[in-house]
mmCIF file of C-alpha atoms in Angstrom:
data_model
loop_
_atom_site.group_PDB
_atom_site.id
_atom_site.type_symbol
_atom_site.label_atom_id
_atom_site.label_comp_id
_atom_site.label_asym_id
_atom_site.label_seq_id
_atom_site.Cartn_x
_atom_site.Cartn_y
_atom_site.Cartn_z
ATOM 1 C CA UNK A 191 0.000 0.000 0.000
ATOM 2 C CA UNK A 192 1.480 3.253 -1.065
ATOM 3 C CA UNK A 193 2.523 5.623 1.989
ATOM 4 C CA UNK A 194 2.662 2.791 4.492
ATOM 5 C CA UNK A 195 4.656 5.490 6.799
ATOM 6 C CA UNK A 196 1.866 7.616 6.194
ATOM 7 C CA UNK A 197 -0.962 5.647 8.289
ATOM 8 C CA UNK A 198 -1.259 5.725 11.533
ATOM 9 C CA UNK A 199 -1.323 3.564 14.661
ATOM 10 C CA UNK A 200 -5.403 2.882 14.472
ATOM 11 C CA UNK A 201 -4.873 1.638 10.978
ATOM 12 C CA UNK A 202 -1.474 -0.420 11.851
ATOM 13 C CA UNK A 203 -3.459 -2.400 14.942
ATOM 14 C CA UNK A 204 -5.245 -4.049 12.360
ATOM 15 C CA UNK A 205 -2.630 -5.864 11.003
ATOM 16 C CA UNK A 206 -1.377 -7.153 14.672
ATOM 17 C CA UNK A 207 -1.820 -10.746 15.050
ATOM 18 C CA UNK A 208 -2.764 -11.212 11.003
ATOM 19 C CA UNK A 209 -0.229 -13.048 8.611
ATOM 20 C CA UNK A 210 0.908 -10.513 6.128
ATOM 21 C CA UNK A 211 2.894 -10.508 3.547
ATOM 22 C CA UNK A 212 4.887 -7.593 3.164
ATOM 23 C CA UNK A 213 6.967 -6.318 -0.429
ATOM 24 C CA UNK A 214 10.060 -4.000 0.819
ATOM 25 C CA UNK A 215 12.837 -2.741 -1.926
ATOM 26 C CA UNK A 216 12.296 -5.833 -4.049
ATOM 27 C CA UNK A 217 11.941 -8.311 -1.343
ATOM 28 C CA UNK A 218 9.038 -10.104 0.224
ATOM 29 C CA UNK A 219 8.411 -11.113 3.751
ATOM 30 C CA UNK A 220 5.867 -13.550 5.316
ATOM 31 C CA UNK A 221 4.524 -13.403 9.312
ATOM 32 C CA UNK A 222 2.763 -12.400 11.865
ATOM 33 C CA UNK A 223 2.496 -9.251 12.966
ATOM 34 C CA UNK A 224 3.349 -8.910 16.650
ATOM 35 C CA UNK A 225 3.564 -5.376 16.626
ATOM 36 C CA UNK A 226 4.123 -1.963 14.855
ATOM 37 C CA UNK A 227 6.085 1.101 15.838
ATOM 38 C CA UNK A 228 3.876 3.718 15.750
ATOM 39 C CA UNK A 229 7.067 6.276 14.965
ATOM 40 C CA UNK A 230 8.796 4.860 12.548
ATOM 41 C CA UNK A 231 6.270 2.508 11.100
ATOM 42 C CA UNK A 232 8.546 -0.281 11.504
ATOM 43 C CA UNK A 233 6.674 -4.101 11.799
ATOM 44 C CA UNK A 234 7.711 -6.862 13.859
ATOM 45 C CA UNK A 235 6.962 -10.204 11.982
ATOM 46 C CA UNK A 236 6.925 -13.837 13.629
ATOM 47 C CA UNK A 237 7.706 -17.254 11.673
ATOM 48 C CA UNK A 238 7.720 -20.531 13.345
ATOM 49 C CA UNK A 239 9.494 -22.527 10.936
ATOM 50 C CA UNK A 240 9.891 -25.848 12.925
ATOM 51 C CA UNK A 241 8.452 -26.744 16.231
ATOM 52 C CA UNK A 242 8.590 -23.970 19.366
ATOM 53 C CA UNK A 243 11.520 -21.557 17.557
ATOM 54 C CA UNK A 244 10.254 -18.676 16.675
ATOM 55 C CA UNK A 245 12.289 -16.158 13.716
ATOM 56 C CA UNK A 246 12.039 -12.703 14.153
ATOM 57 C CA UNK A 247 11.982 -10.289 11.780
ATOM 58 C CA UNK A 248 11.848 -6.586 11.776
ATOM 59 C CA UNK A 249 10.789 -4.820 8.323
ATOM 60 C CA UNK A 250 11.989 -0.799 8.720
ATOM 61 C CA UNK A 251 9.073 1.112 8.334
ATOM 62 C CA UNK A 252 10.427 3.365 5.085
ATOM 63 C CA UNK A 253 11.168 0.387 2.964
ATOM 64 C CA UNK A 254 7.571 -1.299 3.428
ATOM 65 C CA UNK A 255 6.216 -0.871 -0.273
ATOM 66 C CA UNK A 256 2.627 -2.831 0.533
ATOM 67 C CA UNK A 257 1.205 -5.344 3.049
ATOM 68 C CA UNK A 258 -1.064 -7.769 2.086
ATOM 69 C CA UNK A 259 -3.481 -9.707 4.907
ATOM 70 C CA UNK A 260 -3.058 -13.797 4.194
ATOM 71 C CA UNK A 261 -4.986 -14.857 7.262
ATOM 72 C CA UNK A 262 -7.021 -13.247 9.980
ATOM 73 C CA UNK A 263 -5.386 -13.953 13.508
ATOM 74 C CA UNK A 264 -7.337 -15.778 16.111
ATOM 75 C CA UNK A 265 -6.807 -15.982 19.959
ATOM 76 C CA UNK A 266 -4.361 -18.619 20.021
ATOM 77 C CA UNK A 267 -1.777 -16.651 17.583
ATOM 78 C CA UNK A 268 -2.004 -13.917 19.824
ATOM 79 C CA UNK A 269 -1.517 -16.121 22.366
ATOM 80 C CA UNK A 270 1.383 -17.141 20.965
ATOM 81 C CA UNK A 271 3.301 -14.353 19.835
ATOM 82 C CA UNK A 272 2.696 -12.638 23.472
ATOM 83 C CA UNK A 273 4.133 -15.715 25.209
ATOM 84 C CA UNK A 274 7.589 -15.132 22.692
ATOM 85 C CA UNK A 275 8.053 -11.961 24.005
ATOM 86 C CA UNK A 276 7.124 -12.667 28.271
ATOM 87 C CA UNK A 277 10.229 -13.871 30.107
ATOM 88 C CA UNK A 278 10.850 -16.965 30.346
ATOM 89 C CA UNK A 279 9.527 -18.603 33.833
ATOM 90 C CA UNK A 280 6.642 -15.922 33.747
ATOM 91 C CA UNK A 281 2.968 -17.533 33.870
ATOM 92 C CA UNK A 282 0.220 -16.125 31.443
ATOM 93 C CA UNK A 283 -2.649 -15.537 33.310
ATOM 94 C CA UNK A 284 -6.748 -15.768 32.563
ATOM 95 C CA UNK A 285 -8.850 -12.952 32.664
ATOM 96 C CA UNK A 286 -10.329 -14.460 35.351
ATOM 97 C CA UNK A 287 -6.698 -14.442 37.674
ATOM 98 C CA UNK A 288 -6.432 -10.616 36.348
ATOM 99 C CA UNK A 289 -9.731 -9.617 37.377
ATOM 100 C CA UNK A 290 -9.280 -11.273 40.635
ATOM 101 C CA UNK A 291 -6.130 -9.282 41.023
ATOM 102 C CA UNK A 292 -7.180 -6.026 39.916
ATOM 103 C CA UNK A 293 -9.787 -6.577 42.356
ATOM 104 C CA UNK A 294 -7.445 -7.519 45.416
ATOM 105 C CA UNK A 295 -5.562 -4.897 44.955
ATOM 106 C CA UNK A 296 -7.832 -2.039 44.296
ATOM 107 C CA UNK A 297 -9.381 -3.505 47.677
ATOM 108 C CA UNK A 298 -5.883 -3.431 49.325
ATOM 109 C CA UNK A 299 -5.479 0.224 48.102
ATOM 110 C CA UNK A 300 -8.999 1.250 49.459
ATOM 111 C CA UNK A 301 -8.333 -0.460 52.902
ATOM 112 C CA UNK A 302 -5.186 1.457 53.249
ATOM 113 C CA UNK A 303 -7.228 4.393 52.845
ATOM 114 C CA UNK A 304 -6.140 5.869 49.368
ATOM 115 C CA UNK A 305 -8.175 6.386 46.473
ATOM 116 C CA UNK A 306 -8.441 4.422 43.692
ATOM 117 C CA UNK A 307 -10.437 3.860 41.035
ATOM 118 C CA UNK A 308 -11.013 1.150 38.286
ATOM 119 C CA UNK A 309 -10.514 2.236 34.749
ATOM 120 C CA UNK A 310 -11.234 -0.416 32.356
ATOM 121 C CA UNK A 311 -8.269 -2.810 32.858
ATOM 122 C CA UNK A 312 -6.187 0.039 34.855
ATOM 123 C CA UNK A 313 -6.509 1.353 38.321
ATOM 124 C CA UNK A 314 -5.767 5.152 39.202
ATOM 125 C CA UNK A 315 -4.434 5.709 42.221
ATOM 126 C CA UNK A 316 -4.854 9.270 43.689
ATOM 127 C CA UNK A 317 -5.358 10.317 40.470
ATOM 128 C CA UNK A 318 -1.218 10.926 40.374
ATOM 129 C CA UNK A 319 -0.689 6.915 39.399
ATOM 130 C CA UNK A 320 -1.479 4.290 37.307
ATOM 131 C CA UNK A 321 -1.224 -0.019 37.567
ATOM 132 C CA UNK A 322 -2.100 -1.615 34.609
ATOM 133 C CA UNK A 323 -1.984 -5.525 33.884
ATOM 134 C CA UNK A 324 -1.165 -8.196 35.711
ATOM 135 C CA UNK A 325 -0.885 -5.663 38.712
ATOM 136 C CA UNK A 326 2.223 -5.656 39.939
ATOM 137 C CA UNK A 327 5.155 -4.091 41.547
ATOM 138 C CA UNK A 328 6.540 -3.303 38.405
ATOM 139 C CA UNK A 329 3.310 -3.030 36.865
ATOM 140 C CA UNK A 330 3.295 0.935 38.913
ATOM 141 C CA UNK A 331 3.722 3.911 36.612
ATOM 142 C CA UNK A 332 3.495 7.318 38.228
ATOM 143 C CA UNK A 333 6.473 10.718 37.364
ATOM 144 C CA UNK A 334 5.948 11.299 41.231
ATOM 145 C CA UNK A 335 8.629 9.080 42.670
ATOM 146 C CA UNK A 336 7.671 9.301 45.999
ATOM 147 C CA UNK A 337 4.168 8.157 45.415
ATOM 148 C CA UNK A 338 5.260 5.527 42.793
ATOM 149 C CA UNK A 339 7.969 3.524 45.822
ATOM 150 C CA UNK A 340 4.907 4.416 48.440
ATOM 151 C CA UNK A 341 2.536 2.962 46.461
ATOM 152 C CA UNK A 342 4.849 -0.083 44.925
ATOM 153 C CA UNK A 343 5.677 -0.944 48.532
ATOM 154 C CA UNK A 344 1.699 -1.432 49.477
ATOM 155 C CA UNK A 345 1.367 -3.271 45.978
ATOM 156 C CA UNK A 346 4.333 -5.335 47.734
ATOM 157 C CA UNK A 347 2.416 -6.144 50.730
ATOM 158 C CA UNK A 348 -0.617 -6.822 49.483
ATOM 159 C CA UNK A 349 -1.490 -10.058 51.400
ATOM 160 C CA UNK A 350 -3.530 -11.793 49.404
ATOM 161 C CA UNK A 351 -0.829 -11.952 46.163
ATOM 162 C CA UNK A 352 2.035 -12.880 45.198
ATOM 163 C CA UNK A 353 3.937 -10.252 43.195
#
């Protein structure tokens, strides 16, 4: 597709997850998409050529000359190309185990007397910081440093999980 840089990221997302085929300076390149930069347009593309190895390839964002959809994702490719990229020894957990942790905590929080709110899959904390998914210590963003350690060391001792 002509001016590939030219899109934007709410185009590019739906590609993610997809098997594309993608012409660059007189080359072609099959994958998945696992993601795309949304500065520099750049795509990251996963093969699995033989059994659990994984090749990845990244196709610079200037030299992508048109992308062609072969097949639609589904929830076990996305799945899988999340589970490349998790460190190794990390569990994937259900929606279920994140919405009973994003409920522990935000209870935690509230018992400790601070205010938090639910936000879709985030909680605000104060209104000064955020804890997205799975809800963990290093799960805490917040540019007040104070409040992020405060607030990392309650997500710490939050009795009911283990972080």
């Amino acid at each position: 597709m002509p001016g590939w840089r030219d899109g934007k990221p709410p185009k590019w997302s739906t590609f993610l997850s997809k098997l594309v085929k993608v012409s660059a300076h007189n080359n072609q390149y099959e994958g998945w998409v696992f993601t795309v930069d949304p500065v520099s347009a750049s795509m990251v593309l996963v093969t699995f050529p033989e059994g659990d190895q994984a090749h990845v390839r990244v196709v610079l964002g200037h030299a992508v000359e048109s992308v062609e959809v072969l097949q639609d994702g589904n929830k076990g490719n996305t799945t899988r190309l999340a589970s490349i990229f998790s460190a190794h020894g990390t569990e994937t957990l259900s929606p279920e185990k994140l919405r009973h942790r994003r409920h522990s905590l935000c209870q935690w929080i509230e018992k400790n007397h601070i205010p938090v709110k639910e936000e879709g899959e985030m909680l605000r904390v104060a209104n000064v910081l955020t804890i997205s998914s799975p809800y963990g210590v290093d799960d805490c963003s917040s540019s007040n440093e104070i409040i992020l350690s405060r607030v990392q060391g309650l997500v710490r001792s939050n009795p009911g999980q283990k972080y």
